[in-house]
């Protein structure tokens, strides 16, 4: 399968703080790749570099075979191909659910209102939120808000969808409904890159798991390799810590 995203020797520093060091990995068409790792290991910074919310300090980001940092690429066209779902939903609070899913289509993709509405309704249905099109975000639960945020991202019909800990801000009883939607998307063949601390979910849906530690990729492999036979001591340590916390919760 073709590589959608390929990262090579990516670096990012804030002042003297090297947050990403020599990161390299790829996401193939139709693949689900999850990124796991402790808080502060650089996962969000990596996603933010990939969609150019942050400018990398060095290295290359290839999108479908072309280095988008070589100065010849039209950055807005690249960014349109990426969808992003954030921990904090980032919905427009003054817009209703339907509008939240239409604004980007109209402004960025220059779709007509009618087409934007049709597309928004289609994806709100996919996430089970079609009954709430007139609601404002403040009337929704966290899980419902995140499902709308996913529908909004899908409405842009991105080539790859990035998620940054989409369930971390949710009350525990709402995590399941969001993971369920994400599982359905994963099985539908969508290309996804997901930062998550939901280990059972990562194990179930990932084609590949990337473990980040202190700004480097410490290990990557299939879920089976990573969770049952991790090679690196620090991967084992991380998993042990995570599952102990999980059992306590
Ligand atoms: P993670 O998502 O894995 O928890 P982050 O990517 O958020 O990790 O952060 C990695 C490191 O980069 C942390 O040490 C954090 O303090 C630092 N960092 C992140 N964003 C900034 C920023 N805008 N300015 C300075 N330091 C930052
Ligand atoms: Mg983060």
PDB file of C-alpha atoms and ligand atoms in Angstrom:
ATOM      1  CA  UNK A   1       0.000   0.000   0.000  1.00  0.00           C
ATOM      2  CA  UNK A   2       1.084   3.547  -0.705  1.00  0.00           C
ATOM      3  CA  UNK A   3       2.558   5.636   2.102  1.00  0.00           C
ATOM      4  CA  UNK A   4       0.228   8.499   2.943  1.00  0.00           C
ATOM      5  CA  UNK A   5       2.557  10.104   5.485  1.00  0.00           C
ATOM      6  CA  UNK A   6       6.246   9.422   5.865  1.00  0.00           C
ATOM      7  CA  UNK A   7       8.254  11.210   8.531  1.00  0.00           C
ATOM      8  CA  UNK A   8      12.043  11.276   8.263  1.00  0.00           C
ATOM      9  CA  UNK A   9      14.522  12.487  10.888  1.00  0.00           C
ATOM     10  CA  UNK A  10      12.015  14.929  12.308  1.00  0.00           C
ATOM     11  CA  UNK A  11      13.240  17.241  15.057  1.00  0.00           C
ATOM     12  CA  UNK A  12      11.491  19.864  17.119  1.00  0.00           C
ATOM     13  CA  UNK A  13      13.025  22.043  19.817  1.00  0.00           C
ATOM     14  CA  UNK A  14      11.570  24.742  22.005  1.00  0.00           C
ATOM     15  CA  UNK A  15      14.636  26.802  22.924  1.00  0.00           C
ATOM     16  CA  UNK A  16      17.095  24.346  24.430  1.00  0.00           C
ATOM     17  CA  UNK A  17      14.417  21.708  24.952  1.00  0.00           C
ATOM     18  CA  UNK A  18      14.612  19.018  22.253  1.00  0.00           C
ATOM     19  CA  UNK A  19      11.092  17.660  22.262  1.00  0.00           C
ATOM     20  CA  UNK A  20      11.301  15.439  19.155  1.00  0.00           C
ATOM     21  CA  UNK A  21      14.560  13.732  18.215  1.00  0.00           C
ATOM     22  CA  UNK A  22      15.110  12.033  14.906  1.00  0.00           C
ATOM     23  CA  UNK A  23      11.548  10.749  14.518  1.00  0.00           C
ATOM     24  CA  UNK A  24      10.898   8.445  11.578  1.00  0.00           C
ATOM     25  CA  UNK A  25       7.834   6.361  10.742  1.00  0.00           C
ATOM     26  CA  UNK A  26       5.132   6.071   8.132  1.00  0.00           C
ATOM     27  CA  UNK A  27       1.396   5.591   7.807  1.00  0.00           C
ATOM     28  CA  UNK A  28       0.193   3.623   4.803  1.00  0.00           C
ATOM     29  CA  UNK A  29      -3.121   4.023   3.026  1.00  0.00           C
ATOM     30  CA  UNK A  30      -5.911   2.380   5.049  1.00  0.00           C
ATOM     31  CA  UNK A  31      -3.703   1.792   8.059  1.00  0.00           C
ATOM     32  CA  UNK A  32      -4.497   2.558  11.685  1.00  0.00           C
ATOM     33  CA  UNK A  33      -1.382   3.579  13.609  1.00  0.00           C
ATOM     34  CA  UNK A  34      -1.550   4.399  17.301  1.00  0.00           C
ATOM     35  CA  UNK A  35       1.026   6.361  19.281  1.00  0.00           C
ATOM     36  CA  UNK A  36       1.375   5.550  22.962  1.00  0.00           C
ATOM     37  CA  UNK A  37       3.730   6.921  25.602  1.00  0.00           C
ATOM     38  CA  UNK A  38       3.937   8.849  28.865  1.00  0.00           C
ATOM     39  CA  UNK A  39       2.787  12.411  29.274  1.00  0.00           C
ATOM     40  CA  UNK A  40       5.468  14.799  28.007  1.00  0.00           C
ATOM     41  CA  UNK A  41       7.036  12.297  25.608  1.00  0.00           C
ATOM     42  CA  UNK A  42       6.218  14.505  22.594  1.00  0.00           C
ATOM     43  CA  UNK A  43       3.096  12.823  21.145  1.00  0.00           C
ATOM     44  CA  UNK A  44       1.033  16.003  20.734  1.00  0.00           C
ATOM     45  CA  UNK A  45       4.014  17.904  19.378  1.00  0.00           C
ATOM     46  CA  UNK A  46       4.494  15.179  16.769  1.00  0.00           C
ATOM     47  CA  UNK A  47       0.860  15.427  15.602  1.00  0.00           C
ATOM     48  CA  UNK A  48       1.077  19.225  15.620  1.00  0.00           C
ATOM     49  CA  UNK A  49       4.223  19.057  13.481  1.00  0.00           C
ATOM     50  CA  UNK A  50       2.570  16.647  11.044  1.00  0.00           C
ATOM     51  CA  UNK A  51      -0.328  19.026  10.422  1.00  0.00           C
ATOM     52  CA  UNK A  52       1.990  22.046  10.600  1.00  0.00           C
ATOM     53  CA  UNK A  53       0.339  23.660  13.595  1.00  0.00           C
ATOM     54  CA  UNK A  54       4.008  23.673  14.671  1.00  0.00           C
ATOM     55  CA  UNK A  55       6.920  24.128  12.319  1.00  0.00           C
ATOM     56  CA  UNK A  56       9.470  21.326  12.684  1.00  0.00           C
ATOM     57  CA  UNK A  57      13.055  22.372  13.486  1.00  0.00           C
ATOM     58  CA  UNK A  58      14.407  19.836  11.002  1.00  0.00           C
ATOM     59  CA  UNK A  59      13.622  16.734   9.006  1.00  0.00           C
ATOM     60  CA  UNK A  60      11.118  15.837   6.349  1.00  0.00           C
ATOM     61  CA  UNK A  61       7.401  15.191   6.141  1.00  0.00           C
ATOM     62  CA  UNK A  62       6.389  13.387   2.968  1.00  0.00           C
ATOM     63  CA  UNK A  63       2.761  13.363   1.912  1.00  0.00           C
ATOM     64  CA  UNK A  64       2.045  10.734  -0.739  1.00  0.00           C
ATOM     65  CA  UNK A  65       5.680  10.734  -1.806  1.00  0.00           C
ATOM     66  CA  UNK A  66       6.392  14.465  -1.781  1.00  0.00           C
ATOM     67  CA  UNK A  67       8.327  16.388   0.841  1.00  0.00           C
ATOM     68  CA  UNK A  68       5.931  19.090   1.925  1.00  0.00           C
ATOM     69  CA  UNK A  69       8.679  21.083   3.673  1.00  0.00           C
ATOM     70  CA  UNK A  70      10.848  21.588   0.581  1.00  0.00           C
ATOM     71  CA  UNK A  71       9.236  24.936  -0.215  1.00  0.00           C
ATOM     72  CA  UNK A  72       7.572  23.815  -3.441  1.00  0.00           C
ATOM     73  CA  UNK A  73       4.427  22.453  -1.857  1.00  0.00           C
ATOM     74  CA  UNK A  74       1.241  24.435  -1.355  1.00  0.00           C
ATOM     75  CA  UNK A  75       0.816  24.098   2.398  1.00  0.00           C
ATOM     76  CA  UNK A  76      -2.944  24.893   2.601  1.00  0.00           C
ATOM     77  CA  UNK A  77      -3.649  22.155   0.035  1.00  0.00           C
ATOM     78  CA  UNK A  78      -1.700  19.698   2.158  1.00  0.00           C
ATOM     79  CA  UNK A  79      -3.444  20.743   5.367  1.00  0.00           C
ATOM     80  CA  UNK A  80      -6.876  20.212   3.778  1.00  0.00           C
ATOM     81  CA  UNK A  81      -5.980  16.537   3.407  1.00  0.00           C
ATOM     82  CA  UNK A  82      -5.552  16.096   7.156  1.00  0.00           C
ATOM     83  CA  UNK A  83      -8.388  15.960   9.653  1.00  0.00           C
ATOM     84  CA  UNK A  84      -7.739  16.570  13.332  1.00  0.00           C
ATOM     85  CA  UNK A  85      -9.691  15.622  16.438  1.00  0.00           C
ATOM     86  CA  UNK A  86      -8.507  17.233  19.665  1.00  0.00           C
ATOM     87  CA  UNK A  87      -8.786  16.249  23.307  1.00  0.00           C
ATOM     88  CA  UNK A  88     -10.822  19.409  24.055  1.00  0.00           C
ATOM     89  CA  UNK A  89     -13.237  19.055  21.067  1.00  0.00           C
ATOM     90  CA  UNK A  90     -12.599  22.666  19.897  1.00  0.00           C
ATOM     91  CA  UNK A  91     -16.184  23.075  18.654  1.00  0.00           C
ATOM     92  CA  UNK A  92     -17.555  26.527  17.817  1.00  0.00           C
ATOM     93  CA  UNK A  93     -19.686  27.161  20.905  1.00  0.00           C
ATOM     94  CA  UNK A  94     -21.961  29.735  19.235  1.00  0.00           C
ATOM     95  CA  UNK A  95     -22.807  27.468  16.279  1.00  0.00           C
ATOM     96  CA  UNK A  96     -25.223  24.559  16.358  1.00  0.00           C
ATOM     97  CA  UNK A  97     -24.129  21.006  15.603  1.00  0.00           C
ATOM     98  CA  UNK A  98     -25.007  21.147  11.907  1.00  0.00           C
ATOM     99  CA  UNK A  99     -23.173  24.450  11.377  1.00  0.00           C
ATOM    100  CA  UNK A 100     -20.133  23.157  13.208  1.00  0.00           C
ATOM    101  CA  UNK A 101     -19.889  20.503  10.515  1.00  0.00           C
ATOM    102  CA  UNK A 102     -20.568  22.921   7.627  1.00  0.00           C
ATOM    103  CA  UNK A 103     -18.338  25.954   8.270  1.00  0.00           C
ATOM    104  CA  UNK A 104     -15.045  24.379   7.249  1.00  0.00           C
ATOM    105  CA  UNK A 105     -16.532  22.798   4.155  1.00  0.00           C
ATOM    106  CA  UNK A 106     -17.881  26.164   2.973  1.00  0.00           C
ATOM    107  CA  UNK A 107     -14.854  28.278   3.937  1.00  0.00           C
ATOM    108  CA  UNK A 108     -11.992  25.931   3.133  1.00  0.00           C
ATOM    109  CA  UNK A 109     -13.378  23.520   0.533  1.00  0.00           C
ATOM    110  CA  UNK A 110     -15.627  26.183  -1.097  1.00  0.00           C
ATOM    111  CA  UNK A 111     -18.576  23.803  -1.109  1.00  0.00           C
ATOM    112  CA  UNK A 112     -22.071  25.163  -1.598  1.00  0.00           C
ATOM    113  CA  UNK A 113     -24.321  25.393   1.451  1.00  0.00           C
ATOM    114  CA  UNK A 114     -26.516  22.610   0.107  1.00  0.00           C
ATOM    115  CA  UNK A 115     -23.610  20.259  -0.492  1.00  0.00           C
ATOM    116  CA  UNK A 116     -22.047  21.102   2.876  1.00  0.00           C
ATOM    117  CA  UNK A 117     -25.329  20.374   4.636  1.00  0.00           C
ATOM    118  CA  UNK A 118     -25.789  17.074   2.856  1.00  0.00           C
ATOM    119  CA  UNK A 119     -22.237  16.001   3.711  1.00  0.00           C
ATOM    120  CA  UNK A 120     -22.561  17.139   7.336  1.00  0.00           C
ATOM    121  CA  UNK A 121     -25.796  15.198   7.774  1.00  0.00           C
ATOM    122  CA  UNK A 122     -24.190  12.107   6.301  1.00  0.00           C
ATOM    123  CA  UNK A 123     -21.330  12.123   8.807  1.00  0.00           C
ATOM    124  CA  UNK A 124     -23.477  13.169  11.765  1.00  0.00           C
ATOM    125  CA  UNK A 125     -25.436  10.025  11.021  1.00  0.00           C
ATOM    126  CA  UNK A 126     -22.225   7.967  10.980  1.00  0.00           C
ATOM    127  CA  UNK A 127     -21.426   9.133  14.529  1.00  0.00           C
ATOM    128  CA  UNK A 128     -25.041   8.798  15.711  1.00  0.00           C
ATOM    129  CA  UNK A 129     -25.627  12.535  16.225  1.00  0.00           C
ATOM    130  CA  UNK A 130     -28.144  13.262  13.475  1.00  0.00           C
ATOM    131  CA  UNK A 131     -30.897  13.856  16.055  1.00  0.00           C
ATOM    132  CA  UNK A 132     -28.946  16.783  17.547  1.00  0.00           C
ATOM    133  CA  UNK A 133     -28.334  18.991  14.521  1.00  0.00           C
ATOM    134  CA  UNK A 134     -29.956  22.061  16.131  1.00  0.00           C
ATOM    135  CA  UNK A 135     -28.281  21.678  19.520  1.00  0.00           C
ATOM    136  CA  UNK A 136     -25.499  23.981  20.672  1.00  0.00           C
ATOM    137  CA  UNK A 137     -22.336  22.356  22.031  1.00  0.00           C
ATOM    138  CA  UNK A 138     -23.096  23.466  25.604  1.00  0.00           C
ATOM    139  CA  UNK A 139     -26.266  21.347  25.556  1.00  0.00           C
ATOM    140  CA  UNK A 140     -24.285  18.195  24.776  1.00  0.00           C
ATOM    141  CA  UNK A 141     -22.349  15.749  26.928  1.00  0.00           C
ATOM    142  CA  UNK A 142     -18.605  15.380  26.415  1.00  0.00           C
ATOM    143  CA  UNK A 143     -19.044  12.158  24.481  1.00  0.00           C
ATOM    144  CA  UNK A 144     -21.622  13.759  22.200  1.00  0.00           C
ATOM    145  CA  UNK A 145     -19.368  16.784  21.638  1.00  0.00           C
ATOM    146  CA  UNK A 146     -16.491  14.564  20.661  1.00  0.00           C
ATOM    147  CA  UNK A 147     -18.686  12.621  18.246  1.00  0.00           C
ATOM    148  CA  UNK A 148     -19.690  15.928  16.634  1.00  0.00           C
ATOM    149  CA  UNK A 149     -16.001  16.887  16.425  1.00  0.00           C
ATOM    150  CA  UNK A 150     -15.344  13.591  14.639  1.00  0.00           C
ATOM    151  CA  UNK A 151     -18.254  14.240  12.244  1.00  0.00           C
ATOM    152  CA  UNK A 152     -16.862  17.708  11.588  1.00  0.00           C
ATOM    153  CA  UNK A 153     -13.456  16.269  10.724  1.00  0.00           C
ATOM    154  CA  UNK A 154     -15.053  13.584   8.505  1.00  0.00           C
ATOM    155  CA  UNK A 155     -17.140  16.209   6.706  1.00  0.00           C
ATOM    156  CA  UNK A 156     -13.893  17.591   5.271  1.00  0.00           C
ATOM    157  CA  UNK A 157     -13.324  14.128   3.752  1.00  0.00           C
ATOM    158  CA  UNK A 158      -9.657  14.052   4.755  1.00  0.00           C
ATOM    159  CA  UNK A 159      -7.118  11.611   3.395  1.00  0.00           C
ATOM    160  CA  UNK A 160      -5.901  10.851   6.906  1.00  0.00           C
ATOM    161  CA  UNK A 161      -7.480  11.575  10.266  1.00  0.00           C
ATOM    162  CA  UNK A 162      -5.306  12.496  13.266  1.00  0.00           C
ATOM    163  CA  UNK A 163      -6.595  12.093  16.815  1.00  0.00           C
ATOM    164  CA  UNK A 164      -4.884  13.541  19.893  1.00  0.00           C
ATOM    165  CA  UNK A 165      -6.148  11.683  22.980  1.00  0.00           C
ATOM    166  CA  UNK A 166      -9.796  12.036  21.940  1.00  0.00           C
ATOM    167  CA  UNK A 167     -11.135  10.394  25.103  1.00  0.00           C
ATOM    168  CA  UNK A 168      -8.831  11.944  27.726  1.00  0.00           C
ATOM    169  CA  UNK A 169     -11.151  14.818  28.607  1.00  0.00           C
ATOM    170  CA  UNK A 170     -14.242  12.592  28.926  1.00  0.00           C
ATOM    171  CA  UNK A 171     -15.979  11.219  31.970  1.00  0.00           C
ATOM    172  CA  UNK A 172     -15.311   7.474  32.086  1.00  0.00           C
ATOM    173  CA  UNK A 173     -18.889   6.538  31.170  1.00  0.00           C
ATOM    174  CA  UNK A 174     -18.549   8.429  27.868  1.00  0.00           C
ATOM    175  CA  UNK A 175     -15.304   6.925  26.655  1.00  0.00           C
ATOM    176  CA  UNK A 176     -17.006   3.850  25.202  1.00  0.00           C
ATOM    177  CA  UNK A 177     -19.332   5.653  22.795  1.00  0.00           C
ATOM    178  CA  UNK A 178     -16.406   7.587  21.271  1.00  0.00           C
ATOM    179  CA  UNK A 179     -14.170   4.522  20.992  1.00  0.00           C
ATOM    180  CA  UNK A 180     -17.038   2.643  19.350  1.00  0.00           C
ATOM    181  CA  UNK A 181     -17.294   5.292  16.614  1.00  0.00           C
ATOM    182  CA  UNK A 182     -13.518   5.240  16.147  1.00  0.00           C
ATOM    183  CA  UNK A 183     -13.517   1.450  15.840  1.00  0.00           C
ATOM    184  CA  UNK A 184     -16.164   1.637  13.140  1.00  0.00           C
ATOM    185  CA  UNK A 185     -14.090   4.205  11.262  1.00  0.00           C
ATOM    186  CA  UNK A 186     -10.991   2.056  11.623  1.00  0.00           C
ATOM    187  CA  UNK A 187     -12.815  -0.911  10.150  1.00  0.00           C
ATOM    188  CA  UNK A 188     -14.192   1.213   7.304  1.00  0.00           C
ATOM    189  CA  UNK A 189     -10.696   1.572   5.840  1.00  0.00           C
ATOM    190  CA  UNK A 190     -10.036   5.161   6.871  1.00  0.00           C
ATOM    191  CA  UNK A 191      -6.354   6.016   7.366  1.00  0.00           C
ATOM    192  CA  UNK A 192      -5.913   7.034  11.003  1.00  0.00           C
ATOM    193  CA  UNK A 193      -3.085   8.184  13.268  1.00  0.00           C
ATOM    194  CA  UNK A 194      -4.223   8.111  16.871  1.00  0.00           C
ATOM    195  CA  UNK A 195      -2.523   9.238  20.063  1.00  0.00           C
ATOM    196  CA  UNK A 196      -4.230   7.364  22.871  1.00  0.00           C
ATOM    197  CA  UNK A 197      -3.794   6.030  26.366  1.00  0.00           C
ATOM    198  CA  UNK A 198      -6.585   3.499  25.837  1.00  0.00           C
ATOM    199  CA  UNK A 199      -4.428   0.390  25.619  1.00  0.00           C
ATOM    200  CA  UNK A 200      -7.224  -2.129  25.013  1.00  0.00           C
ATOM    201  CA  UNK A 201      -8.457   0.014  22.153  1.00  0.00           C
ATOM    202  CA  UNK A 202      -4.927   0.377  20.708  1.00  0.00           C
ATOM    203  CA  UNK A 203      -4.450  -3.349  20.894  1.00  0.00           C
ATOM    204  CA  UNK A 204      -7.733  -4.062  19.169  1.00  0.00           C
ATOM    205  CA  UNK A 205      -7.733  -1.572  16.279  1.00  0.00           C
ATOM    206  CA  UNK A 206      -4.099  -0.833  15.425  1.00  0.00           C
ATOM    207  CA  UNK A 207      -2.217  -2.219  12.502  1.00  0.00           C
ATOM    208  CA  UNK A 208       0.895  -0.779  14.148  1.00  0.00           C
ATOM    209  CA  UNK A 209       1.719   0.733  17.512  1.00  0.00           C
ATOM    210  CA  UNK A 210       4.433   3.352  18.017  1.00  0.00           C
ATOM    211  CA  UNK A 211       5.808   3.836  21.536  1.00  0.00           C
ATOM    212  CA  UNK A 212       7.324   7.256  22.234  1.00  0.00           C
ATOM    213  CA  UNK A 213       9.601   7.963  25.162  1.00  0.00           C
ATOM    214  CA  UNK A 214      11.329  11.285  25.852  1.00  0.00           C
ATOM    215  CA  UNK A 215      11.060  12.545  22.297  1.00  0.00           C
ATOM    216  CA  UNK A 216      12.170   9.413  20.480  1.00  0.00           C
ATOM    217  CA  UNK A 217      10.404   6.409  19.035  1.00  0.00           C
ATOM    218  CA  UNK A 218      11.612   3.772  21.450  1.00  0.00           C
ATOM    219  CA  UNK A 219       9.858   0.875  19.739  1.00  0.00           C
ATOM    220  CA  UNK A 220       7.244   0.132  17.123  1.00  0.00           C
ATOM    221  CA  UNK A 221       5.506  -3.019  16.011  1.00  0.00           C
ATOM    222  CA  UNK A 222       2.248  -4.855  15.655  1.00  0.00           C
ATOM    223  CA  UNK A 223      -0.086  -4.761  18.674  1.00  0.00           C
ATOM    224  CA  UNK A 224       0.793  -8.405  19.297  1.00  0.00           C
ATOM    225  CA  UNK A 225       4.535  -7.626  19.405  1.00  0.00           C
ATOM    226  CA  UNK A 226       4.164  -4.449  21.431  1.00  0.00           C
ATOM    227  CA  UNK A 227       1.763  -5.699  24.086  1.00  0.00           C
ATOM    228  CA  UNK A 228       2.767  -9.358  24.357  1.00  0.00           C
ATOM    229  CA  UNK A 229       6.465  -9.352  23.470  1.00  0.00           C
ATOM    230  CA  UNK A 230       7.915  -5.830  23.814  1.00  0.00           C
ATOM    231  CA  UNK A 231      11.647  -5.849  23.066  1.00  0.00           C
ATOM    232  CA  UNK A 232      12.709  -2.733  24.948  1.00  0.00           C
ATOM    233  CA  UNK A 233      12.923  -2.482  28.707  1.00  0.00           C
ATOM    234  CA  UNK A 234      11.343   0.991  28.638  1.00  0.00           C
ATOM    235  CA  UNK A 235       8.349  -0.305  26.686  1.00  0.00           C
ATOM    236  CA  UNK A 236       7.863  -3.025  29.297  1.00  0.00           C
ATOM    237  CA  UNK A 237       8.167  -0.449  32.100  1.00  0.00           C
ATOM    238  CA  UNK A 238       5.629   1.850  30.455  1.00  0.00           C
ATOM    239  CA  UNK A 239       3.117  -0.932  29.895  1.00  0.00           C
ATOM    240  CA  UNK A 240       3.521  -2.232  33.417  1.00  0.00           C
ATOM    241  CA  UNK A 241       2.920   1.266  34.862  1.00  0.00           C
ATOM    242  CA  UNK A 242      -0.062   1.859  32.586  1.00  0.00           C
ATOM    243  CA  UNK A 243      -1.778  -1.411  33.349  1.00  0.00           C
ATOM    244  CA  UNK A 244      -1.244  -1.011  37.095  1.00  0.00           C
ATOM    245  CA  UNK A 245      -2.919   2.437  36.939  1.00  0.00           C
ATOM    246  CA  UNK A 246      -5.669   0.929  34.831  1.00  0.00           C
ATOM    247  CA  UNK A 247      -6.320  -1.824  37.394  1.00  0.00           C
ATOM    248  CA  UNK A 248      -6.414   0.707  40.221  1.00  0.00           C
ATOM    249  CA  UNK A 249      -8.944   2.955  38.446  1.00  0.00           C
TER     250      UNK A 249
HETATM  251  P1  LIG B   1       2.676  14.607  25.155  1.00  0.00           P
HETATM  252  O1  LIG B   1       1.597  14.973  24.190  1.00  0.00           O
HETATM  253  O2  LIG B   1       3.325  13.300  24.865  1.00  0.00           O
HETATM  254  O3  LIG B   1       2.197  14.672  26.588  1.00  0.00           O
HETATM  255  P2  LIG B   1       3.841  17.123  24.369  1.00  0.00           P
HETATM  256  O4  LIG B   1       4.128  16.997  22.929  1.00  0.00           O
HETATM  257  O5  LIG B   1       2.632  17.891  24.768  1.00  0.00           O
HETATM  258  O6  LIG B   1       3.852  15.694  25.039  1.00  0.00           O
HETATM  259  O7  LIG B   1       5.068  17.817  25.087  1.00  0.00           O
HETATM  260  C1  LIG B   1       6.395  17.351  24.956  1.00  0.00           C
HETATM  261  C2  LIG B   1       7.327  18.366  25.590  1.00  0.00           C
HETATM  262  O8  LIG B   1       7.322  19.563  24.825  1.00  0.00           O
HETATM  263  C3  LIG B   1       6.993  18.744  27.010  1.00  0.00           C
HETATM  264  O9  LIG B   1       8.188  18.834  27.723  1.00  0.00           O
HETATM  265  C4  LIG B   1       6.348  20.099  26.857  1.00  0.00           C
HETATM  266  O10 LIG B   1       6.559  20.879  27.993  1.00  0.00           O
HETATM  267  C5  LIG B   1       7.070  20.682  25.662  1.00  0.00           C
HETATM  268  N1  LIG B   1       6.248  21.625  24.902  1.00  0.00           N
HETATM  269  C6  LIG B   1       5.113  21.317  24.214  1.00  0.00           C
HETATM  270  N2  LIG B   1       4.610  22.400  23.602  1.00  0.00           N
HETATM  271  C7  LIG B   1       5.443  23.425  23.914  1.00  0.00           C
HETATM  272  C8  LIG B   1       5.464  24.828  23.588  1.00  0.00           C
HETATM  273  N3  LIG B   1       4.525  25.381  22.796  1.00  0.00           N
HETATM  274  N4  LIG B   1       6.488  25.568  24.073  1.00  0.00           N
HETATM  275  C9  LIG B   1       7.442  25.009  24.849  1.00  0.00           C
HETATM  276  N5  LIG B   1       7.481  23.719  25.198  1.00  0.00           N
HETATM  277  C10 LIG B   1       6.499  22.930  24.740  1.00  0.00           C
HETATM  278 MG1  LIG B   2      -0.428  15.328  24.471  1.00  0.00          MG
END
